[in-house]
mmCIF file of C-alpha atoms in Angstrom:
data_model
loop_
_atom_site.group_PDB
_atom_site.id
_atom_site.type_symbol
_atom_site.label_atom_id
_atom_site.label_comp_id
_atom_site.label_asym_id
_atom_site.label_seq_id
_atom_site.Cartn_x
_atom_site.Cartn_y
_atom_site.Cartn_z
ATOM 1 C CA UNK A 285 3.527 -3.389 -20.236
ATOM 2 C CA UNK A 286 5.237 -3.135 -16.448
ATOM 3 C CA UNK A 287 5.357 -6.699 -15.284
ATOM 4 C CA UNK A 288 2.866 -7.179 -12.952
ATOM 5 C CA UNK A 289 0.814 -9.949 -11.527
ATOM 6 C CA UNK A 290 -2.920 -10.303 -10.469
ATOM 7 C CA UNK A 291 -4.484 -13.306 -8.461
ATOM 8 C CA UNK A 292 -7.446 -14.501 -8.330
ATOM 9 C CA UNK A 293 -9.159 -16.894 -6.029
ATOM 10 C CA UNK A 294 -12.367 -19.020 -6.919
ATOM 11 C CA UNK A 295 -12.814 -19.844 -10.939
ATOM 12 C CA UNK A 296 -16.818 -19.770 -10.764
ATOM 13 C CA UNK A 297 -18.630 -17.620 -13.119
ATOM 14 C CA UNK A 298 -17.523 -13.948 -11.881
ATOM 15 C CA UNK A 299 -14.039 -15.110 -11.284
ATOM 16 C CA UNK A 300 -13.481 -16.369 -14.876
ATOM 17 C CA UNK A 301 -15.064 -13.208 -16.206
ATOM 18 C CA UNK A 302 -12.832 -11.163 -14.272
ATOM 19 C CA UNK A 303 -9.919 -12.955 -15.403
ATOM 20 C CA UNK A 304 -11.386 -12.913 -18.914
ATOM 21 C CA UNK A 305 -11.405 -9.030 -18.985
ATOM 22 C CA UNK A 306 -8.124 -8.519 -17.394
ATOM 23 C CA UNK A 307 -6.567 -11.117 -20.012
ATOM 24 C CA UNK A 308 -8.499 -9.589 -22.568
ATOM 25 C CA UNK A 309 -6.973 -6.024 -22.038
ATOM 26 C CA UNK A 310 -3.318 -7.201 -20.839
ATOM 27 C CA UNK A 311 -3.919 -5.987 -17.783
ATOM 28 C CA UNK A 312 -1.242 -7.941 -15.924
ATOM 29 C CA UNK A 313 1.627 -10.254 -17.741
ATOM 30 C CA UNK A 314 0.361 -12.750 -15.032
ATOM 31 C CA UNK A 315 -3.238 -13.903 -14.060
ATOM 32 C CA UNK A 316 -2.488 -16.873 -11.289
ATOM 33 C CA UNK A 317 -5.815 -19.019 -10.921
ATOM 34 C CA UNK A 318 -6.409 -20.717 -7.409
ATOM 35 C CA UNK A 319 -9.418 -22.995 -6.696
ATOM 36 C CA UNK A 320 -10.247 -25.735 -4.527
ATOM 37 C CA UNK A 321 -11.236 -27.129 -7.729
ATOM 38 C CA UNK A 322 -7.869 -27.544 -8.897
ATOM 39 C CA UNK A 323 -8.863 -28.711 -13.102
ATOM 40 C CA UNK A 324 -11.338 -26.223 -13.154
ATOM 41 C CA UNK A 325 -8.474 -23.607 -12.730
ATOM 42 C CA UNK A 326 -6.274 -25.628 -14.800
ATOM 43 C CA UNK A 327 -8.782 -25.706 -18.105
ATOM 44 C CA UNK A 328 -9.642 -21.988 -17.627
ATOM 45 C CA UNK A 329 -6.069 -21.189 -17.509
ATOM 46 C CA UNK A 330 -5.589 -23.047 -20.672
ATOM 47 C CA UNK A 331 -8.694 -21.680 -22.266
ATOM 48 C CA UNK A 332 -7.632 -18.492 -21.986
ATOM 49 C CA UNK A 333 -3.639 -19.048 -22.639
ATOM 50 C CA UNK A 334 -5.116 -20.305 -25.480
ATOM 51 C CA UNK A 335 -6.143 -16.625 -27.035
ATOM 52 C CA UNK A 336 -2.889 -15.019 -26.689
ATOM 53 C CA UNK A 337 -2.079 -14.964 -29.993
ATOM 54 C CA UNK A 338 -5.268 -12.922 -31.006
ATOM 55 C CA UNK A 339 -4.645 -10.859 -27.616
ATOM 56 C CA UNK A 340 -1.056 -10.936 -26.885
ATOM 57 C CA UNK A 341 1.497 -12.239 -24.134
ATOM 58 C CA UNK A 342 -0.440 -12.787 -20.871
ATOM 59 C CA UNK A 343 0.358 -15.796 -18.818
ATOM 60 C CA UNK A 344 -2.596 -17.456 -17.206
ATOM 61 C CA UNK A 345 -1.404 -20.434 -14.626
ATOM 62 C CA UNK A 346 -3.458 -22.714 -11.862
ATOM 63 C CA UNK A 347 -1.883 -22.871 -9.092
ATOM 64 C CA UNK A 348 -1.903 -22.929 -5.306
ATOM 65 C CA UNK A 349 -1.625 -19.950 -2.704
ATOM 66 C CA UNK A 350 1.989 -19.964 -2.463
ATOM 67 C CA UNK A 351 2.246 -18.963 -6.109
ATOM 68 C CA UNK A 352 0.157 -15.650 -5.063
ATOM 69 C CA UNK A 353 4.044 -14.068 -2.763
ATOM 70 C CA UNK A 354 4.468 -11.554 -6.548
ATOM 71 C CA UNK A 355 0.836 -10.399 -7.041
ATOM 72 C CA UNK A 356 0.556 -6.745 -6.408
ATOM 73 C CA UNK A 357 -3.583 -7.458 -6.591
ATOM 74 C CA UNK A 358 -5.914 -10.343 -5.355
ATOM 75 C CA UNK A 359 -9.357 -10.565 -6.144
ATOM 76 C CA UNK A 360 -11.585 -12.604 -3.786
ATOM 77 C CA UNK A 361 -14.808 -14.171 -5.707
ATOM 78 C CA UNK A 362 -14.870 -17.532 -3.817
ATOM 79 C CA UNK A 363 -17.324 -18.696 -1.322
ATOM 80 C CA UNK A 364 -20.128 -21.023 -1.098
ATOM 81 C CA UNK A 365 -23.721 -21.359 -2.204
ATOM 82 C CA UNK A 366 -27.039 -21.579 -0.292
ATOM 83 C CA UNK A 367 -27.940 -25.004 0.598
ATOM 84 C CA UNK A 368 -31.744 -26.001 0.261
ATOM 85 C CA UNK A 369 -33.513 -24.229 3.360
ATOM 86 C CA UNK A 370 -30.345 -22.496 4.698
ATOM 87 C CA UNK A 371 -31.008 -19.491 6.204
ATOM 88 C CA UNK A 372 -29.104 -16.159 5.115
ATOM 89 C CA UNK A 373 -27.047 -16.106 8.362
ATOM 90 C CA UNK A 374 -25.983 -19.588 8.254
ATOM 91 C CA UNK A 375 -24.518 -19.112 4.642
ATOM 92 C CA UNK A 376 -23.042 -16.136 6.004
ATOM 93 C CA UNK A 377 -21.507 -18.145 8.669
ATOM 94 C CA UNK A 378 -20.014 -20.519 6.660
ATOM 95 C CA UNK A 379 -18.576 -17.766 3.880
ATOM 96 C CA UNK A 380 -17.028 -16.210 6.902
ATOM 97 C CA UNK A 381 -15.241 -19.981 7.399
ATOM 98 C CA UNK A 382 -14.253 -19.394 4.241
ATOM 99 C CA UNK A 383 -12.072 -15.933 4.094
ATOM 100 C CA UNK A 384 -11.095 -17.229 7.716
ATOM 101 C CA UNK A 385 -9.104 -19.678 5.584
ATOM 102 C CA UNK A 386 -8.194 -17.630 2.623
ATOM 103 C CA UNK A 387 -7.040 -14.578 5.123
ATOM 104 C CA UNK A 388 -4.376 -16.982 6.828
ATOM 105 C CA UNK A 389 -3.303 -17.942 3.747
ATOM 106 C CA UNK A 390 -2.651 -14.248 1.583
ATOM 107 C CA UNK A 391 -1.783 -13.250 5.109
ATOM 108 C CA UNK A 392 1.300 -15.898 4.628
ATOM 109 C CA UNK A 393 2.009 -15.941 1.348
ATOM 110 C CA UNK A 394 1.213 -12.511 -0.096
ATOM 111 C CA UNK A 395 0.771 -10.033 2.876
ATOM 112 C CA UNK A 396 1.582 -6.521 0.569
ATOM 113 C CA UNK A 397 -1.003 -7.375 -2.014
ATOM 114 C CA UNK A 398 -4.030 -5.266 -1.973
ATOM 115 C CA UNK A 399 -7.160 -7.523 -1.764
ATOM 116 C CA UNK A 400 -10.014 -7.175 -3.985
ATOM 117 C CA UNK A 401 -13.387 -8.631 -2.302
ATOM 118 C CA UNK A 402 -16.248 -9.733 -5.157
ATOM 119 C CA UNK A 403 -18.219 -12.400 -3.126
ATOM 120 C CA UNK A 404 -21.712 -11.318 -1.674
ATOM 121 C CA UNK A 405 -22.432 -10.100 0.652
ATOM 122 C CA UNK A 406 -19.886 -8.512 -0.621
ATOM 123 C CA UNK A 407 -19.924 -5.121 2.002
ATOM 124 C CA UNK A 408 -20.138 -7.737 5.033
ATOM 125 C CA UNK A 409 -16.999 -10.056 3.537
ATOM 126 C CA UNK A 410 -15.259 -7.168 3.161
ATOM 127 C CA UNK A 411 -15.517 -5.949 6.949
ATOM 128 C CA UNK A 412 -15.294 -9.642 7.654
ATOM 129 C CA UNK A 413 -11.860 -9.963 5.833
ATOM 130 C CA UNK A 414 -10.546 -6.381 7.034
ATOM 131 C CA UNK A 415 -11.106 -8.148 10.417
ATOM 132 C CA UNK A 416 -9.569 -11.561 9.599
ATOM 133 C CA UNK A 417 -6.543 -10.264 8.148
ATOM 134 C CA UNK A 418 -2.875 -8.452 9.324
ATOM 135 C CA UNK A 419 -2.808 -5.883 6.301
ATOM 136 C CA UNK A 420 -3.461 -2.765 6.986
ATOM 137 C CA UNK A 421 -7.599 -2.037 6.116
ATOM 138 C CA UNK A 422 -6.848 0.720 3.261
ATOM 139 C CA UNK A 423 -5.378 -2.775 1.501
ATOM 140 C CA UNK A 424 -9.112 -4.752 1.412
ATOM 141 C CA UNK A 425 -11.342 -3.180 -0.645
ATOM 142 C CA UNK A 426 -15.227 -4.303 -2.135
ATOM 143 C CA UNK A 427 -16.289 -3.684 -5.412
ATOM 144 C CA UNK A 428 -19.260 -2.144 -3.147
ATOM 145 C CA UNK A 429 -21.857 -0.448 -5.070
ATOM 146 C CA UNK A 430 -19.453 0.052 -8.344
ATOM 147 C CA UNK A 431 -21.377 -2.432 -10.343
ATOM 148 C CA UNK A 432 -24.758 -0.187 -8.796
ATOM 149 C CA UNK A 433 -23.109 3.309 -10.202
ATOM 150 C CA UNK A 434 -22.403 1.547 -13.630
ATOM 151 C CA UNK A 435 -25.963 0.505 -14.144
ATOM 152 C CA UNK A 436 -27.000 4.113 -12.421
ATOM 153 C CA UNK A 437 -25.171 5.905 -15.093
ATOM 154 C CA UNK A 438 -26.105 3.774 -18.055
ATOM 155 C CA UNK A 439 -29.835 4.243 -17.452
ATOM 156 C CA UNK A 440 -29.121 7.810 -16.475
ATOM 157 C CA UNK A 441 -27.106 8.211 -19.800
ATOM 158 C CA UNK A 442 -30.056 6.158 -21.766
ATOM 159 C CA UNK A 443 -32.724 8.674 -20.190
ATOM 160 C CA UNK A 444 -30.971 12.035 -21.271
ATOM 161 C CA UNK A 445 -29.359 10.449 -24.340
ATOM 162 C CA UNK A 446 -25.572 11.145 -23.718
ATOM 163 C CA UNK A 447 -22.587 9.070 -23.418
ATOM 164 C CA UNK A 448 -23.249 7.622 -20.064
ATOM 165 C CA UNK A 449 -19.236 8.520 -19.307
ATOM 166 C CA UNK A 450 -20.356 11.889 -19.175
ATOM 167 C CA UNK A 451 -23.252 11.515 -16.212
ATOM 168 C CA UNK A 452 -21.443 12.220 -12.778
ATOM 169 C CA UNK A 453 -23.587 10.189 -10.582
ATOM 170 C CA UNK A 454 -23.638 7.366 -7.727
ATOM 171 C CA UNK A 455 -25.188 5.013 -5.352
ATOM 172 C CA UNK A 456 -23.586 4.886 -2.149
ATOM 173 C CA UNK A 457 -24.060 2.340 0.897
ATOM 174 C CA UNK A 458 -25.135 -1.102 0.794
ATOM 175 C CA UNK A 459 -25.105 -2.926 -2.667
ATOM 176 C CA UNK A 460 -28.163 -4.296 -1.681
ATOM 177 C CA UNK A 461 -31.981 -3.036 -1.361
ATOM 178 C CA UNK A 462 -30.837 -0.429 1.210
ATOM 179 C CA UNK A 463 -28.916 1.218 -1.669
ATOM 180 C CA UNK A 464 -28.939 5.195 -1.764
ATOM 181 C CA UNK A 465 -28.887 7.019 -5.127
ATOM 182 C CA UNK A 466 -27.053 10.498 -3.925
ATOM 183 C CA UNK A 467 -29.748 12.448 -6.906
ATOM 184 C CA UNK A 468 -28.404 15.896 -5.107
ATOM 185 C CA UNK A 469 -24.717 15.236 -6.774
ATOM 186 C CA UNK A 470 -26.076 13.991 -9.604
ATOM 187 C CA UNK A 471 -24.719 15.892 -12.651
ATOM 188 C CA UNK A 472 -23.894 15.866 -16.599
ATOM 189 C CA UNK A 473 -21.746 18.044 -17.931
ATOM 190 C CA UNK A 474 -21.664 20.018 -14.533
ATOM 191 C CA UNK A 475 -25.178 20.822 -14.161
ATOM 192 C CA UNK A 476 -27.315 19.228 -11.798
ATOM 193 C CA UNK A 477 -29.518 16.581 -13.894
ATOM 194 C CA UNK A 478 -32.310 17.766 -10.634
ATOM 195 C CA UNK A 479 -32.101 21.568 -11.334
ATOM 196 C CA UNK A 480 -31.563 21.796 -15.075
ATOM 197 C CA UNK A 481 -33.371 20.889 -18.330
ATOM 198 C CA UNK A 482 -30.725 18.618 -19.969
ATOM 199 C CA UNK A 483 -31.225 18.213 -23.607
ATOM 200 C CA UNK A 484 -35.164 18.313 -23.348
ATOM 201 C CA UNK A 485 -35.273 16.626 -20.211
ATOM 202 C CA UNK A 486 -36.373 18.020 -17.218
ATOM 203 C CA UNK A 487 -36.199 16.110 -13.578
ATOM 204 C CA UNK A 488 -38.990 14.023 -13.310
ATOM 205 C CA UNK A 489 -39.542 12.102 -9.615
ATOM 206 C CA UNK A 490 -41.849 9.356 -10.497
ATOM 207 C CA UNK A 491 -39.714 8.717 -13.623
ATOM 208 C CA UNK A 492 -36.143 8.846 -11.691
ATOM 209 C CA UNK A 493 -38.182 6.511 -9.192
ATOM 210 C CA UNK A 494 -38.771 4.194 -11.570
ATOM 211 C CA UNK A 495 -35.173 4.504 -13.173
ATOM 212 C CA UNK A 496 -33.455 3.710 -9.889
ATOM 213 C CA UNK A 497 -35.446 0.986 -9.033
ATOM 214 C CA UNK A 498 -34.837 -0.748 -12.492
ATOM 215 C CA UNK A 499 -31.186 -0.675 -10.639
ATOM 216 C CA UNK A 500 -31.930 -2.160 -7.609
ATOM 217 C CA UNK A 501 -33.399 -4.874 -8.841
ATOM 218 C CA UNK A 502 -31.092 -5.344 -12.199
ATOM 219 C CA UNK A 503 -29.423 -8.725 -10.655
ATOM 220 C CA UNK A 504 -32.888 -10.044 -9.914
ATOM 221 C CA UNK A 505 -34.070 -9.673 -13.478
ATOM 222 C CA UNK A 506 -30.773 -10.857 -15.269
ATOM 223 C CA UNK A 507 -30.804 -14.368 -12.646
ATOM 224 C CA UNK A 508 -34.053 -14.887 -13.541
ATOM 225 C CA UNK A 509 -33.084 -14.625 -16.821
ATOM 226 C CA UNK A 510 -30.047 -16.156 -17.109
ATOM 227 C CA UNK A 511 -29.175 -18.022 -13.817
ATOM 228 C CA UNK A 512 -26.096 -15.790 -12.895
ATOM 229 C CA UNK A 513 -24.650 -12.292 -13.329
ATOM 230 C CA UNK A 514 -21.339 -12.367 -13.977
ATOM 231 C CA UNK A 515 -20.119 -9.995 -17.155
ATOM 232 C CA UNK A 516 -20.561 -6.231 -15.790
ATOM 233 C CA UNK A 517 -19.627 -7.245 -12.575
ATOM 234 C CA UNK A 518 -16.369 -8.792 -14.346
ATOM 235 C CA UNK A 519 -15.815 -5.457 -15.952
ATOM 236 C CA UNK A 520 -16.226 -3.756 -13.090
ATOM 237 C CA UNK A 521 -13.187 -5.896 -11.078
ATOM 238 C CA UNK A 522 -10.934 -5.135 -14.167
ATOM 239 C CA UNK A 523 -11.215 -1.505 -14.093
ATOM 240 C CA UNK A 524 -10.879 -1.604 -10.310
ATOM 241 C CA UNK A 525 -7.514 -4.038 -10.508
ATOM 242 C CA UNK A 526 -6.681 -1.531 -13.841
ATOM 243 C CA UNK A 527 -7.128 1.790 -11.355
ATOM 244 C CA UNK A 528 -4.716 0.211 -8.816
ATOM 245 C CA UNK A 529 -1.926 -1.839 -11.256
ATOM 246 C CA UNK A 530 -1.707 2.126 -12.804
ATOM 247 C CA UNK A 531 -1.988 4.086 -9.585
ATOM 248 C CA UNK A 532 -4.539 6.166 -11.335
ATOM 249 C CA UNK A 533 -6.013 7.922 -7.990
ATOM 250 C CA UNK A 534 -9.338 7.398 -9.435
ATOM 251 C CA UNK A 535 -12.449 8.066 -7.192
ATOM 252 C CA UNK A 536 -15.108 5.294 -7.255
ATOM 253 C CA UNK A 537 -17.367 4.288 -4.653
ATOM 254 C CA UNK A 538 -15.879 0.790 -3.329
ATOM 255 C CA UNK A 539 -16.742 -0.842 0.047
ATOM 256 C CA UNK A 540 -14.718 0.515 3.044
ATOM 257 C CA UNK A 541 -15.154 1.019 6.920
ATOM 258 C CA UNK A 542 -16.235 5.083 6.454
ATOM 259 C CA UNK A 543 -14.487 5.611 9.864
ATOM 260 C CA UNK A 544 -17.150 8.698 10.543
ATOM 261 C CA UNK A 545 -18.128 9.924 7.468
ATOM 262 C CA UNK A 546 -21.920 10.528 7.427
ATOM 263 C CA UNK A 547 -21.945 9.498 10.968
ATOM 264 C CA UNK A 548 -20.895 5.747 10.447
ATOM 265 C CA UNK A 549 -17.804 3.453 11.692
ATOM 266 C CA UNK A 550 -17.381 -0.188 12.412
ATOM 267 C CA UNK A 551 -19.150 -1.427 9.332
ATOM 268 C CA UNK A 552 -18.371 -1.201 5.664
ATOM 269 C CA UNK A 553 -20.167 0.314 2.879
ATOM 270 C CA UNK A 554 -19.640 1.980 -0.324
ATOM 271 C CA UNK A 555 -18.301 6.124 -0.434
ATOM 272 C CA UNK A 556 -16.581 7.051 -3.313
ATOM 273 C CA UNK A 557 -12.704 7.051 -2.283
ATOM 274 C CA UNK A 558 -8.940 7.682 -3.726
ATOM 275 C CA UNK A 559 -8.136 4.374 -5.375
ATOM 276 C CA UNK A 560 -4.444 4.125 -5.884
ATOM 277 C CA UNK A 561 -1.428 1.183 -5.814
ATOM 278 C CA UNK A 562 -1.998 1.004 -2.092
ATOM 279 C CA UNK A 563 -5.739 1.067 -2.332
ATOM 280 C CA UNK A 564 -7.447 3.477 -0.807
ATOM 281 C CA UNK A 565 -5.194 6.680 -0.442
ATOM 282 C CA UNK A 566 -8.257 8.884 0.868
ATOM 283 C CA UNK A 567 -12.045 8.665 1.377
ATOM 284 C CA UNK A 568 -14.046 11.423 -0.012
ATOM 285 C CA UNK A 569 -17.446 12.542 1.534
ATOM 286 C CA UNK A 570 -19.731 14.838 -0.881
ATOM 287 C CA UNK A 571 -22.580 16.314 0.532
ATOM 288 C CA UNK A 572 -25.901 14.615 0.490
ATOM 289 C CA UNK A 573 -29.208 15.818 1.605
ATOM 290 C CA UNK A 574 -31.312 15.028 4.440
ATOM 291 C CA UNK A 575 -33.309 12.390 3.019
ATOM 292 C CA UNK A 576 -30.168 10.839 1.618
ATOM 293 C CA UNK A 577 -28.520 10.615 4.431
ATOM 294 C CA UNK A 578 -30.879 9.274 6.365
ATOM 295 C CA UNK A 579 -30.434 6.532 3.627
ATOM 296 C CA UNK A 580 -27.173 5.759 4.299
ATOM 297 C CA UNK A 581 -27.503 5.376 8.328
ATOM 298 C CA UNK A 582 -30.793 2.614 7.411
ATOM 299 C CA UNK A 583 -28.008 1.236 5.020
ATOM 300 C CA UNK A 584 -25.350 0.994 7.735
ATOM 301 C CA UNK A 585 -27.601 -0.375 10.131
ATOM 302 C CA UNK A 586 -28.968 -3.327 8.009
ATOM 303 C CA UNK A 587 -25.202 -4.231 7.672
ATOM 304 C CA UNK A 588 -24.708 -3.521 10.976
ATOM 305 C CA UNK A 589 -27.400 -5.990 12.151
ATOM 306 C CA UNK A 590 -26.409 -8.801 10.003
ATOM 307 C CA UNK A 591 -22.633 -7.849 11.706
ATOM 308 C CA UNK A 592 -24.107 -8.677 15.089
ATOM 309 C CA UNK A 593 -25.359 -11.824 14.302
ATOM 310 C CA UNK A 594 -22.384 -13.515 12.603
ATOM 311 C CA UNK A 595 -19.716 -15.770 13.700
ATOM 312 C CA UNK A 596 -16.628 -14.145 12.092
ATOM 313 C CA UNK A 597 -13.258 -15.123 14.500
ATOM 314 C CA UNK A 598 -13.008 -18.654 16.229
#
C-alpha cells in the first residue's frame, strides 16, 4: 500500500463510520482524527488502532489541524445540531460559522488536499466551503446524492433481481426531497430498464413511483428507527476517498457548482463527474428528458433560495 494519509474532521457518528471503513479496508496507512472534542478523537483512534492486528498496519492518531499539512484527502462531517425551536436557516447560519473556521484552517495547514464535504446540508456546505476557501473548486467535493444512487440501485437491483452493481442508474440534484431520479438513463445490462422487459419485468410507473419514493424518504425511516444514519453513508465516503487515493477516474454523481450544465451555475448539486487525485477532472452531462429536467432547475432553485438567505462570509 502507497503511503498515503486521509483526515478527517468531526468524530460523531458518520465520521467514525467513515474512518471505520477506510481502516477497515487499509485505505490509507494514516487516518488523522480532529475534533473539538479532543478524547472523543483520542478513544476512537485507539479503538480502532486497536484492530490492526485482525486488519493490518493502519495508523489512526487524534490530533489537531496542523497534523492534517500530509493528507492528500479531508473529509468534512462536523457541524452542529438543531437547537430546540431553531429554525432551518439559523442552523444553517451557524454551520456556515463553522466551515468559516475549518476553511481558514485546511486553507493553512493543508491547502493541496482535496476536501470531502459529508455534513448536511451537505449540497449548500459544499458551495458554502467552495466559497470560504483558496483551493481551487474542482478540490471540494459533496458526497451529493451518492448515498441517493446507492439506495436507487439497490432497490432497483432488488426489483429486477440482479446484482445491483449491474443497474446503471442515478439521482441527480439536491440530496434532499427535490431529488431527480434520471429513469430515461436508467439501464441494466445496457438496455433501458423503461423500454425493455428485464428478466420478467416490465416498466411499471406506479411501481417505480413507489420505489423511488422508498428512497427519498430512506433517512427518515432509518432515524426513526434508529436515531441516526451513519453506515451507508460511511461506505459511501470510503469509496469516494478510495476513487481519489487511486486516481480511478470513476464517474459518480457528487455535489459540484454545474457551471451551465442543464442550465444551472452559482449553486451546487449533484451530476455525475470524473473523480480523480485532483477531484473532479471533468463533469459529465447525460441527457435527461423534459420532465427531468425540469426537476433539476426546481432542485437548483430550492438550493438556490436557501443560498440567498444565508450568512456565509463576515
Amino acid at each position: 500500500m502507497a503511503r498515503s494519509s486521509v483526515g478527517i474532521i468531526g468524530t460523531g457518528n458518520v465520521g467514525i463510520a467513515a474512518a471505520y471503513a477506510i481502516f477497515q479496508r487499509q485505505l490509507a496507512s494514516e487516518i488523522v482524527l480532529v475534533d473539538k472534542n479532543r478524547q472523543r478523537a483520542e478513544g476512537e483512534a485507539m479503538d480502532l488502532m486497536h484492530g490492526q492486528p485482525l486488519v493490518g498496519r493502519v495508523t489512526v492518531r487524534a490530533a489537531d489541524y496542523d497534523a492534517l499539512a500530509g493528507c492528500q484527502v479531508i473529509v468534512i462531517t462536523a457541524g452542529v445540531n438543531q437547537k430546540p425551536g431553531e429554525s432551518r436557516l439559523d442552523l444553517l447560519n451557524r454551520n456556515a460559522a463553522v466551515f468559516r473556521e475549518v476553511a481558514a484552517e485546511l486553507d493553512r495547514h493543508a491547502p493541496d488536499a482535496v476536501l470531502v464535504i459529508a455534513t448536511n446540508p451537505v449540497d449548500i456546505l459544499t458551495q458554502v466551503m467552495q466559497q470560504l476557501s483558496r483551493r481551487p473548486t474542482r478540490r471540494v467535493i459533496g458526497t451529493g446524492t451518492m448515498l441517493d444512487t446507492s439506495r436507487f440501485r439497490s432497490l432497483l437491483g432488488d426489483w429486477y433481481q440482479v446484482n445491483p452493481r449491474s443497474v446503471h442508474a442515478y439521482i441527480l440534484g439536491e440530496h434532499g426531497d427535490s431529488e431527480v431520479p434520471i429513469w430515461s438513463g436508467a439501464m441494466i445490462g445496457g438496455l433501458s430498464v423503461m423500454q425493455h422487459v428485464i428478466n420478467g419485468q416490465r416498466f411499471d410507473p406506479e411501481a417505480m413511483e413507489t420505489l423511488f419514493q422508498r428512497v427519498r424518504t430512506a433517512a427518515f425511516d432509518i432515524i426513526s428507527r434508529k436515531g441516526y444514519t451513519n453506515t451507508a453513508i460511511g461506505l459511501v465516503i470510503a469509496y469516494l476517498v478510495r476513487v481519489i487515493l487511486e486516481d480511478q477516474r470513476s464517474v459518480l454523481p457528487v455535489s459540484v457548482n454545474p457551471e451551465g450544465d442543464y442550465g444551472q451555475r452559482d449553486v451546487c448539486f449533484s451530476v455525475p463527474c470524473v473523480i480523480g487525485a485532483h477531484g473532479v477532472e471533468y463533469r459529465l452531462a447525460p441527457e435527461v428528458d423534459s420532465a427531468e429536467r425540469r426537476g433539476l432547475e426546481a432542485s437548483a432553485g430550492v438550493l438556490r433560495d436557501s443560498l440567498r438567505q444565508m450568512t456565509i462570509a463576515d
